[in-house]
Coordinates of C-alpha atoms (C1' of nucleotides) in Angstrom, one line a residue:
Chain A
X1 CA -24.9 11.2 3.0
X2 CA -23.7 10.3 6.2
X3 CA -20.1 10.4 5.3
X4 CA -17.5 12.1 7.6
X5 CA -17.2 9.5 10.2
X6 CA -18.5 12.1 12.6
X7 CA -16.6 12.2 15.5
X8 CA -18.2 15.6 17.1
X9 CA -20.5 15.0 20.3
X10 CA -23.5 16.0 18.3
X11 CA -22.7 13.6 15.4
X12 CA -22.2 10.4 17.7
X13 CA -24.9 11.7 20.1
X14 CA -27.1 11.3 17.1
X15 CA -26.1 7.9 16.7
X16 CA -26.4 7.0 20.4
X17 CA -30.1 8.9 20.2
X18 CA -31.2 6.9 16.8
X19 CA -30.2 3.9 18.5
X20 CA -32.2 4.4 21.2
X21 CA -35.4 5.0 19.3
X22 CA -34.8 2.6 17.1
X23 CA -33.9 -0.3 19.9
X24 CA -37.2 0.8 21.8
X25 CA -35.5 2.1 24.9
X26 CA -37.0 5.2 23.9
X27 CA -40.8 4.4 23.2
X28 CA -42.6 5.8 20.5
X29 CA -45.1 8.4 22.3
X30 CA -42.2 9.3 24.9
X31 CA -40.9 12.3 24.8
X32 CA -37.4 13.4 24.8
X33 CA -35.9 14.8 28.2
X34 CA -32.7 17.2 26.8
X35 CA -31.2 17.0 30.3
X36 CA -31.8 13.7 31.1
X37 CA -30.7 12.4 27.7
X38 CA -27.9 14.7 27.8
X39 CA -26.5 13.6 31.3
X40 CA -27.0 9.7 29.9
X41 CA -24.5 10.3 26.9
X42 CA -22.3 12.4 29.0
X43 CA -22.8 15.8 27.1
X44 CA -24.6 19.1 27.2
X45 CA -27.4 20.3 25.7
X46 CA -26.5 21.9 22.5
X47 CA -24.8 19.0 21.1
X48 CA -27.3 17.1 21.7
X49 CA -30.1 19.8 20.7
X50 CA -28.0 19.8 17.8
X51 CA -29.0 15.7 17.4
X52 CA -32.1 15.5 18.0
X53 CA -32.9 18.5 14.6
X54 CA -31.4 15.7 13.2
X55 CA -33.3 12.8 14.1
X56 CA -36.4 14.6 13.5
X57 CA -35.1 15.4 9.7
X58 CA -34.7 11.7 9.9
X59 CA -38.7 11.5 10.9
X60 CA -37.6 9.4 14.1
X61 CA -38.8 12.3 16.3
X62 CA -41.3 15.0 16.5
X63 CA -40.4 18.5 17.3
X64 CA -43.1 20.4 19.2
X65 CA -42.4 23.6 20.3
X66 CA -41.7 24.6 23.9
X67 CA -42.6 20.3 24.4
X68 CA -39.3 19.5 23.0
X69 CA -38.9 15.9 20.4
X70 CA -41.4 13.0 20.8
X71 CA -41.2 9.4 19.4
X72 CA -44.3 9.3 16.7
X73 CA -46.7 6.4 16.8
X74 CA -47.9 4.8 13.7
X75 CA -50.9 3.2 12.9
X76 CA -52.0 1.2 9.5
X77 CA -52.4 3.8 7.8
X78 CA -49.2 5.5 8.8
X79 CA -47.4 1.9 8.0
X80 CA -49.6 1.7 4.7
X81 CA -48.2 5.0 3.2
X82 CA -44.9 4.4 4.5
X83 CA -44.7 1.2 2.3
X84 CA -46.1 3.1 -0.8
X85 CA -43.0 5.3 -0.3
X86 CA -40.2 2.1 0.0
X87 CA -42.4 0.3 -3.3
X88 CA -41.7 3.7 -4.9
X89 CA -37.8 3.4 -4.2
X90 CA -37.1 -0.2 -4.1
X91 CA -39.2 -1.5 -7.4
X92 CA -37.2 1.3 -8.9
X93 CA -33.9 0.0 -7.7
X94 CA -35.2 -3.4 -8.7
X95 CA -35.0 -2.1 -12.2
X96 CA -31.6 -0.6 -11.9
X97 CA -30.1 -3.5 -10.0
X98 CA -31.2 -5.6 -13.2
X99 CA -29.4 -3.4 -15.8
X100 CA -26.1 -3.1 -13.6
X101 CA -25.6 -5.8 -11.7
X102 CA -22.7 -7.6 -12.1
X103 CA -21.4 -11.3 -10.6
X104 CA -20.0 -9.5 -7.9
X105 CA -23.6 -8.3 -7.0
X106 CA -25.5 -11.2 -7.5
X107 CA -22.9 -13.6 -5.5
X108 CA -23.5 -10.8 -2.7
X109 CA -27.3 -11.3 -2.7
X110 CA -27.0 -15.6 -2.8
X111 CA -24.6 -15.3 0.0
X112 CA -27.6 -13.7 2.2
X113 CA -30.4 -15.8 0.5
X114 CA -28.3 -18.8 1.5
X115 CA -27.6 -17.9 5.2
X116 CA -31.2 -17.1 5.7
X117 CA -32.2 -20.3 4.2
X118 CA -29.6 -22.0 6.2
X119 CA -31.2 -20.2 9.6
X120 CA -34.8 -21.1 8.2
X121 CA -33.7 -24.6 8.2
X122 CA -32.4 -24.9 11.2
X123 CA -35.2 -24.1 12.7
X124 CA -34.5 -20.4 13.2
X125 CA -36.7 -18.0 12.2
X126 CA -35.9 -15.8 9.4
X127 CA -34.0 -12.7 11.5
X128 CA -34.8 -9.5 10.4
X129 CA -31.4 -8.6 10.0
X130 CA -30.6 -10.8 7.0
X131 CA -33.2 -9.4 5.4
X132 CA -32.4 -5.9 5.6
X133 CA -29.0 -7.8 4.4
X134 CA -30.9 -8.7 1.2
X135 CA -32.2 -5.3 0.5
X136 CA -29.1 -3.8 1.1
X137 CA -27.5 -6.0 -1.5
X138 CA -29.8 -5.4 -4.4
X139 CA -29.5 -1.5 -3.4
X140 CA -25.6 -2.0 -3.7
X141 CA -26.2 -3.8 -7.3
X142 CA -28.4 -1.0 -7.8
X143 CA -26.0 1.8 -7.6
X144 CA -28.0 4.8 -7.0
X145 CA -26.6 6.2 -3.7
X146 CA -29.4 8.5 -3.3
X147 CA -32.3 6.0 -3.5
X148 CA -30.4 3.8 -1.3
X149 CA -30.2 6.3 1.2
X150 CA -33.9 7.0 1.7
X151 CA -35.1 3.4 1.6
X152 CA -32.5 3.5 5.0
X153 CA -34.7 6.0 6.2
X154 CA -37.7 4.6 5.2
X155 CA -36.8 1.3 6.4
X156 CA -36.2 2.9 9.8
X157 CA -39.4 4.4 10.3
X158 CA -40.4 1.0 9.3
X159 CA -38.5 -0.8 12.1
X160 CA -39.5 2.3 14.8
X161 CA -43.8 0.9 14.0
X162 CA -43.1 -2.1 15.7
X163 CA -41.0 -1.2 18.5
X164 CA -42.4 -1.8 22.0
X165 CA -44.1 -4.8 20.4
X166 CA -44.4 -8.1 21.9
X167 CA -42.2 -10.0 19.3
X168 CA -41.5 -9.6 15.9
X169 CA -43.8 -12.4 14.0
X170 CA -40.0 -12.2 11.6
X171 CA -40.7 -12.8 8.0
X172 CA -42.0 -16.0 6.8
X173 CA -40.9 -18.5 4.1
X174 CA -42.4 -16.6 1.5
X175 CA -39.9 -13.7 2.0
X176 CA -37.2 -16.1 1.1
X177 CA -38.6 -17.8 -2.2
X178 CA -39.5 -13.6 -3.0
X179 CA -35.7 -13.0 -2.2
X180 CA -34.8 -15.6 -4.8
X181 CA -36.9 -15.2 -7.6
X182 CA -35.7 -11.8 -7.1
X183 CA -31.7 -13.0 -7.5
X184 CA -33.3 -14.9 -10.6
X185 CA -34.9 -12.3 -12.2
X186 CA -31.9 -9.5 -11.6
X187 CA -29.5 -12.1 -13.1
X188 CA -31.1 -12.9 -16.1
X189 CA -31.4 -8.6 -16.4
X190 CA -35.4 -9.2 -16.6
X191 CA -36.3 -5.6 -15.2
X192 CA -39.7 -5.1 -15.6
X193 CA -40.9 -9.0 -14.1
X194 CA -38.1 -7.6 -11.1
X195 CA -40.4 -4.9 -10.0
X196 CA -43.3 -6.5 -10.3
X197 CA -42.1 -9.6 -7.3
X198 CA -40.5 -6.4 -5.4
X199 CA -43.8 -4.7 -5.6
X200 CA -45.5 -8.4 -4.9
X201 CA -42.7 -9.0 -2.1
X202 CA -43.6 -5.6 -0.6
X203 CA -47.1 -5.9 -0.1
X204 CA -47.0 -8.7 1.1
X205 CA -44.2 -7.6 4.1
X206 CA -46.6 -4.7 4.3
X207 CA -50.0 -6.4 5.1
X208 CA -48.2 -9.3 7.7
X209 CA -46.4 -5.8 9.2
X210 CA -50.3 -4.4 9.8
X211 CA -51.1 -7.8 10.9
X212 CA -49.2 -8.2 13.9
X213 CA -49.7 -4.3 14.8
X214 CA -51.8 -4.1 18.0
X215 CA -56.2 -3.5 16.9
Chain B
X1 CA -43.0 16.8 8.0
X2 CA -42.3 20.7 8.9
X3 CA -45.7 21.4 10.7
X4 CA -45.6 23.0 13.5
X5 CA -45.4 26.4 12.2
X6 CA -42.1 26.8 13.6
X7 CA -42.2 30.1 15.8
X8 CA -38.6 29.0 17.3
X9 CA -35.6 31.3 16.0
X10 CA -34.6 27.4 15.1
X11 CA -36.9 27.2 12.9
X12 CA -37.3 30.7 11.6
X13 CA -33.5 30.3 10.9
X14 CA -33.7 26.6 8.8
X15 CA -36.2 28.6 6.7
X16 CA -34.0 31.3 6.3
X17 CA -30.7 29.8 5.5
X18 CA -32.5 27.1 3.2
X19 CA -33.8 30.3 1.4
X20 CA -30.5 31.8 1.3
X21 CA -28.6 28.6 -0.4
X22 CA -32.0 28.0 -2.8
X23 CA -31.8 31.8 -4.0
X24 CA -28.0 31.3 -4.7
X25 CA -26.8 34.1 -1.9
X26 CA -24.5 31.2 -0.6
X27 CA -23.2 29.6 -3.8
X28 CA -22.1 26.1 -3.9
X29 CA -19.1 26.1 -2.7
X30 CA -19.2 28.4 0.0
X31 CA -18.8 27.9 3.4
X32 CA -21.5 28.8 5.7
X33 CA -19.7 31.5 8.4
X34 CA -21.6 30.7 11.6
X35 CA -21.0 34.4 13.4
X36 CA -21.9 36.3 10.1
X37 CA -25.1 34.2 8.9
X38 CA -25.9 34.5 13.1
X39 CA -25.5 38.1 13.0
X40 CA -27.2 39.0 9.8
X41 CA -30.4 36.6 11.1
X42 CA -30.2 38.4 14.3
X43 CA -29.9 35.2 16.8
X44 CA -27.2 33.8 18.2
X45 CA -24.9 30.9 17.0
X46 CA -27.4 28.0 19.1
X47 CA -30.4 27.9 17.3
X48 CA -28.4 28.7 13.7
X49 CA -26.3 25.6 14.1
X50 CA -29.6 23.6 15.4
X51 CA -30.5 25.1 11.6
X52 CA -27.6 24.1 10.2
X53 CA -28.1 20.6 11.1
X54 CA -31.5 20.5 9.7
X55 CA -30.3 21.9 6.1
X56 CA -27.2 19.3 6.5
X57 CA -30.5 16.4 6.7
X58 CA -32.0 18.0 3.6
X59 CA -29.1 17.5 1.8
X60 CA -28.3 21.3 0.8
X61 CA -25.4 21.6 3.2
X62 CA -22.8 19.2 3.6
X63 CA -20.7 19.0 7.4
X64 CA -17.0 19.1 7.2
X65 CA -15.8 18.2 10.9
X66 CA -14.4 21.5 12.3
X67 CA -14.6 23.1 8.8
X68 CA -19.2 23.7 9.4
X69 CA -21.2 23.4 6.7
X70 CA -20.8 23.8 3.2
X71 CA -22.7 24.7 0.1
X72 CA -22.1 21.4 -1.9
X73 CA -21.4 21.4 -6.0
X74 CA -23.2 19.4 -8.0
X75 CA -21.9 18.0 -11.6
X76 CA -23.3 16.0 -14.0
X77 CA -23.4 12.8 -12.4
X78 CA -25.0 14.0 -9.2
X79 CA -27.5 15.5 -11.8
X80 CA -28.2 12.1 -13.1
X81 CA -28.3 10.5 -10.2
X82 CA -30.9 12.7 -8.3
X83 CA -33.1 12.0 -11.4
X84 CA -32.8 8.2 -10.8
X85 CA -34.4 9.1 -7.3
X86 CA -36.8 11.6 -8.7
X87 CA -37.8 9.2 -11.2
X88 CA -38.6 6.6 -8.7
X89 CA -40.6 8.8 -6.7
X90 CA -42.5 10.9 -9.4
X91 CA -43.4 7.3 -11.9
X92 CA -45.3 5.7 -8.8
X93 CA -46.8 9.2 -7.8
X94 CA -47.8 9.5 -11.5
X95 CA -49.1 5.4 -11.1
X96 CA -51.0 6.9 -7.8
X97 CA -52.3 10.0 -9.2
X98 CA -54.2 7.6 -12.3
X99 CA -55.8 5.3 -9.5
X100 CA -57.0 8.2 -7.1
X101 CA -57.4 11.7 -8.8
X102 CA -60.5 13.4 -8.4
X103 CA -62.4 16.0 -10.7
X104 CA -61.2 18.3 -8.2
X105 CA -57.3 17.2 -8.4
X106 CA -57.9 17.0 -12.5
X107 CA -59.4 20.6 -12.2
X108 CA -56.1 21.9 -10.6
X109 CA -53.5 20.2 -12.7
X110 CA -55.7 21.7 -15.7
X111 CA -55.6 25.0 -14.7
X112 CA -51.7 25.0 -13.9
X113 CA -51.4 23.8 -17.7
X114 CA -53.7 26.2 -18.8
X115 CA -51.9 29.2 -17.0
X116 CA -48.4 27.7 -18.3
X117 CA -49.7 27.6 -22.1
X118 CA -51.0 31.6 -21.3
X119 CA -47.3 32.2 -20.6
X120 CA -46.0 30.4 -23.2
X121 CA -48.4 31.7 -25.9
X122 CA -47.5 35.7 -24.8
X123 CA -44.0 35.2 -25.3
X124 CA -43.3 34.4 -21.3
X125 CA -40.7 31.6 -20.9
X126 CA -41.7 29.1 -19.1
X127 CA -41.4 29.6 -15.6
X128 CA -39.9 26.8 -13.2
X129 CA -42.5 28.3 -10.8
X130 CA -45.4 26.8 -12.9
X131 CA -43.8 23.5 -13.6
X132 CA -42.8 23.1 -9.9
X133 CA -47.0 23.8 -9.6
X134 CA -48.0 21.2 -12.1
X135 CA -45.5 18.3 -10.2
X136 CA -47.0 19.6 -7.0
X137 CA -51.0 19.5 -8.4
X138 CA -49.8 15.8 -9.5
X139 CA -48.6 14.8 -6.3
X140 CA -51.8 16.4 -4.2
X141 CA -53.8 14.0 -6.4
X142 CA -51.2 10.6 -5.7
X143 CA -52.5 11.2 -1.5
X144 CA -49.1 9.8 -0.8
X145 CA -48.0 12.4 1.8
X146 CA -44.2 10.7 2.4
X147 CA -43.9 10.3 -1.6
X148 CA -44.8 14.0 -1.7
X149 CA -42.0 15.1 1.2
X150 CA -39.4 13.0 -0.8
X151 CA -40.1 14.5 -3.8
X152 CA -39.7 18.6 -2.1
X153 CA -36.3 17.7 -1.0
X154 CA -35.2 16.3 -4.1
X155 CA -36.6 19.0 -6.1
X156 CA -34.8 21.2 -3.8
X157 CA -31.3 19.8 -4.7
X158 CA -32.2 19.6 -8.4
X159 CA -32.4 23.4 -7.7
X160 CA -29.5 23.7 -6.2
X161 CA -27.5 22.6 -9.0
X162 CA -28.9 25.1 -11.2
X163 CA -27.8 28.3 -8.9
X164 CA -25.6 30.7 -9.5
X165 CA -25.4 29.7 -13.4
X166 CA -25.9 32.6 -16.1
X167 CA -29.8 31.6 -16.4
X168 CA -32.4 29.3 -16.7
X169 CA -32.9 27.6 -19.8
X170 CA -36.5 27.2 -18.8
X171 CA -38.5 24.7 -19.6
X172 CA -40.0 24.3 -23.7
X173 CA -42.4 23.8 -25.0
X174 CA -42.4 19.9 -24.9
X175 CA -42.8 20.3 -21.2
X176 CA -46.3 21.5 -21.4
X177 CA -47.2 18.4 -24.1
X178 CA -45.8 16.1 -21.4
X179 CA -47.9 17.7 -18.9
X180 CA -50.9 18.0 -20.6
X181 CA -50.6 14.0 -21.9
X182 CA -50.1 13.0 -18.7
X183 CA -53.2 14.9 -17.4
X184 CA -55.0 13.2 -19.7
X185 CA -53.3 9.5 -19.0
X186 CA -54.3 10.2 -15.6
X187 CA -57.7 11.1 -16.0
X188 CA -58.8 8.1 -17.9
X189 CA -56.7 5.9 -15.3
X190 CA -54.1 4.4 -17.1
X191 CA -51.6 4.2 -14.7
X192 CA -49.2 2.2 -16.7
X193 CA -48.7 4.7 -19.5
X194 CA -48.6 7.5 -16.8
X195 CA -45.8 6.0 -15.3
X196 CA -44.2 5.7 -18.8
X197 CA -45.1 9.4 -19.8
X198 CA -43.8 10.9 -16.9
X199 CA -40.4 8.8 -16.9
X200 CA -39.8 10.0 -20.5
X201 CA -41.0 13.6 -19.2
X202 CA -38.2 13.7 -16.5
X203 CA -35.8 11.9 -18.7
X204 CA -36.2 15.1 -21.1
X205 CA -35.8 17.5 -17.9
X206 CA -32.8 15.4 -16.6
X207 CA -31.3 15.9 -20.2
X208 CA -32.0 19.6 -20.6
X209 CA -30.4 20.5 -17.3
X210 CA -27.2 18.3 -17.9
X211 CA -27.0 20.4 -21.2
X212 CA -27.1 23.8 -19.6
X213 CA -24.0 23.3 -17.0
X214 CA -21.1 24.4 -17.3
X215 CA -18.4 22.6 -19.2
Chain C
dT1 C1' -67.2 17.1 46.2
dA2 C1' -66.3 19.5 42.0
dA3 C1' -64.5 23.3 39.7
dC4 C1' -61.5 27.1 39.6
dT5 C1' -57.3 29.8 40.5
dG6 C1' -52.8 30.8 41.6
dC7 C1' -48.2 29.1 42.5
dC8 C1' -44.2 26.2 41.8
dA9 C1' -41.3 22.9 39.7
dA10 C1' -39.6 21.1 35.4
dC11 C1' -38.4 21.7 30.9
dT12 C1' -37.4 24.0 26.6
dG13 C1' -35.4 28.1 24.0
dT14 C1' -31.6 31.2 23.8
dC15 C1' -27.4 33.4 24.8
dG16 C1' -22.5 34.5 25.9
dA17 C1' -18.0 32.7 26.9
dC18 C1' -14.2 29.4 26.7
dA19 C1' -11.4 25.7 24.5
dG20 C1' -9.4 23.4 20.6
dT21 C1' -8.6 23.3 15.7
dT22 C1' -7.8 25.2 11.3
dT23 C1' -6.0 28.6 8.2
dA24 C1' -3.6 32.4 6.6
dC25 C1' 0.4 35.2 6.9
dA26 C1' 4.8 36.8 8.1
dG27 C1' 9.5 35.7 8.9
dT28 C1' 13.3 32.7 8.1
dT29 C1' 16.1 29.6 5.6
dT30 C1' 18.1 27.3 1.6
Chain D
dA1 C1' 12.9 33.3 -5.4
dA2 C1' 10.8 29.2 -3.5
dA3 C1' 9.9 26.4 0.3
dC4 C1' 9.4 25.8 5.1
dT5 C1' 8.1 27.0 9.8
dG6 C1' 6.1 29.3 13.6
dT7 C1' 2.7 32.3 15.2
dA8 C1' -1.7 34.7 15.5
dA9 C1' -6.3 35.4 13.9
dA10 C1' -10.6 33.2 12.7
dC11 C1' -13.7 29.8 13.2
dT12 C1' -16.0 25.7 15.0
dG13 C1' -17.2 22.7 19.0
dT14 C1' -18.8 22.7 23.6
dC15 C1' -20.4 24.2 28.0
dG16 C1' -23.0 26.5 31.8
dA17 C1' -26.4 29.9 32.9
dC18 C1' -30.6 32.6 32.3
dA19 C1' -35.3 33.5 30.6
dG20 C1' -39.8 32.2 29.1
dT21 C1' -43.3 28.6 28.8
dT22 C1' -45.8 24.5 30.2
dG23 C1' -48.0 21.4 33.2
dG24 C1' -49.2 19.8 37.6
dC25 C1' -50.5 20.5 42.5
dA26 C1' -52.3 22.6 46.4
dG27 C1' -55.5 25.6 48.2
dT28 C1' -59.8 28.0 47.8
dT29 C1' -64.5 28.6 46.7
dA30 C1' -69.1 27.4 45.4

DNA sequence: TAACTGCCAACTGTCGACAGTTTACAGTTT
DNA sequence: AAACTGTAAACTGTCGACAGTTGGCAGTTA
């Protein structure tokens, strides 16, 4: 969806802007100064006017005329819906990564069950990146480019509620053993029990990601 | 998502072009002429590519570095595959709709049936317009604002596969007994069988629309 | 001191122009 | 006649500048 290795200002100033949302440096509530930005990344304004209709297709910014793009907040609710939106997607691609899978697939997922385990064990805590690894495993076994697509922006919007947060309370052991009854499940092509822990495994992330969220 | 009653020439434009590719006047395929669509909107070429950029995020214009936007094609797989999404989106909306309809929500799915089977009954094909309705009455009563959103924009593309083609097979009759058996399914709450109802619903659509393209 | 008003700076929205790339066409060669 | 090449037109990508709006600040008045 993103395909064509954009090499135009506008198409790396996009990346360079979602990075900076995402990574906090850009606050959610702040708004976006075009000139300022624009002088950061070493380009003008239409380019990166150009980026920011972008991001805020993505739902990383808000466009408010004559104020220009602001970072959203979230609350619990905001958080709450967002998740009935990935269980939507990713109990479907549960499903579909348990008809299609193949060993290829399921090697894929053990190889990022295993590192986290290895991290968890060493004391470690479980980064959030390997488990975005996991996800993006089972969406690869699911082949269905377009569901995989919006859970990436869903999961972003996801990530952009807790930036600016003291420290990310990382997912617990329970994520893991959910990660590998998953693998289980997919393997032995038991689709309907594979939703059911995704949807188990996703309200569960859900309520610990409105835990640690501030009142 | 597109709230602010966009009074910008930006926005005015995305609403513009996005009518102009739904209504088929820019058939996949075609490439989107910057100085011509900018002239016949009236604005410059600025706020149409800021446009541009926001139809390229909705997925009816593809970028091609140095080549704009294009108009993309859509074949049989892509049909398939935006039904995988669609089905993801619409089953839980459908699982959302049985736990949290009201009367009111019940009243207003009723009544699009009811206008549908008036069509139907005097001859009238059915028109997408009213099934689009139905979907839309379903989706007020899921209260799952991001499900909703998705669920636009795939809707979108699904029509965009279907333009510029000889004409619309329309929906049958077994449309409106889908419908009408999921109204019901919802109104006593049984979510499960909803879910099931509405995949076999879009499963029929999905098939119907493979059927009618070309080759 | 509090509220109101008018001004000014900052920022967004828009436009026209220039530079670099692509594409089509004409001319040339084999 | 077909293929190749060079050139010019067309189009996209980018920039700088101007216009209109917003928001804050100072000055004034009650």
């Amino acid at each position: 969806m993103t395909q064509p290795l954009h090499l135009s200002l506008a198409g790396q100033a996009l990346d360079a802007l979602r990075e900076l949302v995402l990574t906090g440096e850009i606050l959610p509530g702040a708004r976006v100064n075009e000139v300022e930005v624009a002088n950061r990344l070493g380009i003008s304004r239409g380019p990166l006017r150009e980026a920011i209709r972008g991001l805020a297709a993505e739902g990383l910014v808000e466009l408010v005329p004559h104020k220009g793009a602001r970072v959203p907040f979230a609350d619990a609710a905001e958080v709450r819906a967002l998740f009935e939106l990935r269980t939507a997607l990713e109990c479907e691609a549960a499903k579909l990564a348990a008809t299609r899978r193949t060993e290829q697939d399921l090697d894929r997922m053990r190889a990022v069950s295993k590192e986290s385990r290895k991290n968890y064990h060493a004391g470690v805590k479980f980064p959030h990146r390997l488990d975005l690894a996991f996800h993006q495993a089972l969406l690869e076994a699911a082949r269905s480019p377009h569901i995989a697509e919006q859970v990436r922006l869903v999961q972003q919007k996801v990530i952009l509620t807790r930036t600016g947060l003291p420290d990310d309370p990382q997912h617990q052991h329970g994520s893991l053993d959910d990660h590998d009854e998953l693998i289980e499940l997919i393997e032995q092509q038991d689709w309907e029990k594979a939703a059911q822990i995704m949807r188990r495994h996703l309200s569960r992330t859900c309520a610990q990601i409105i835990k640690s969220l501030p009142d």
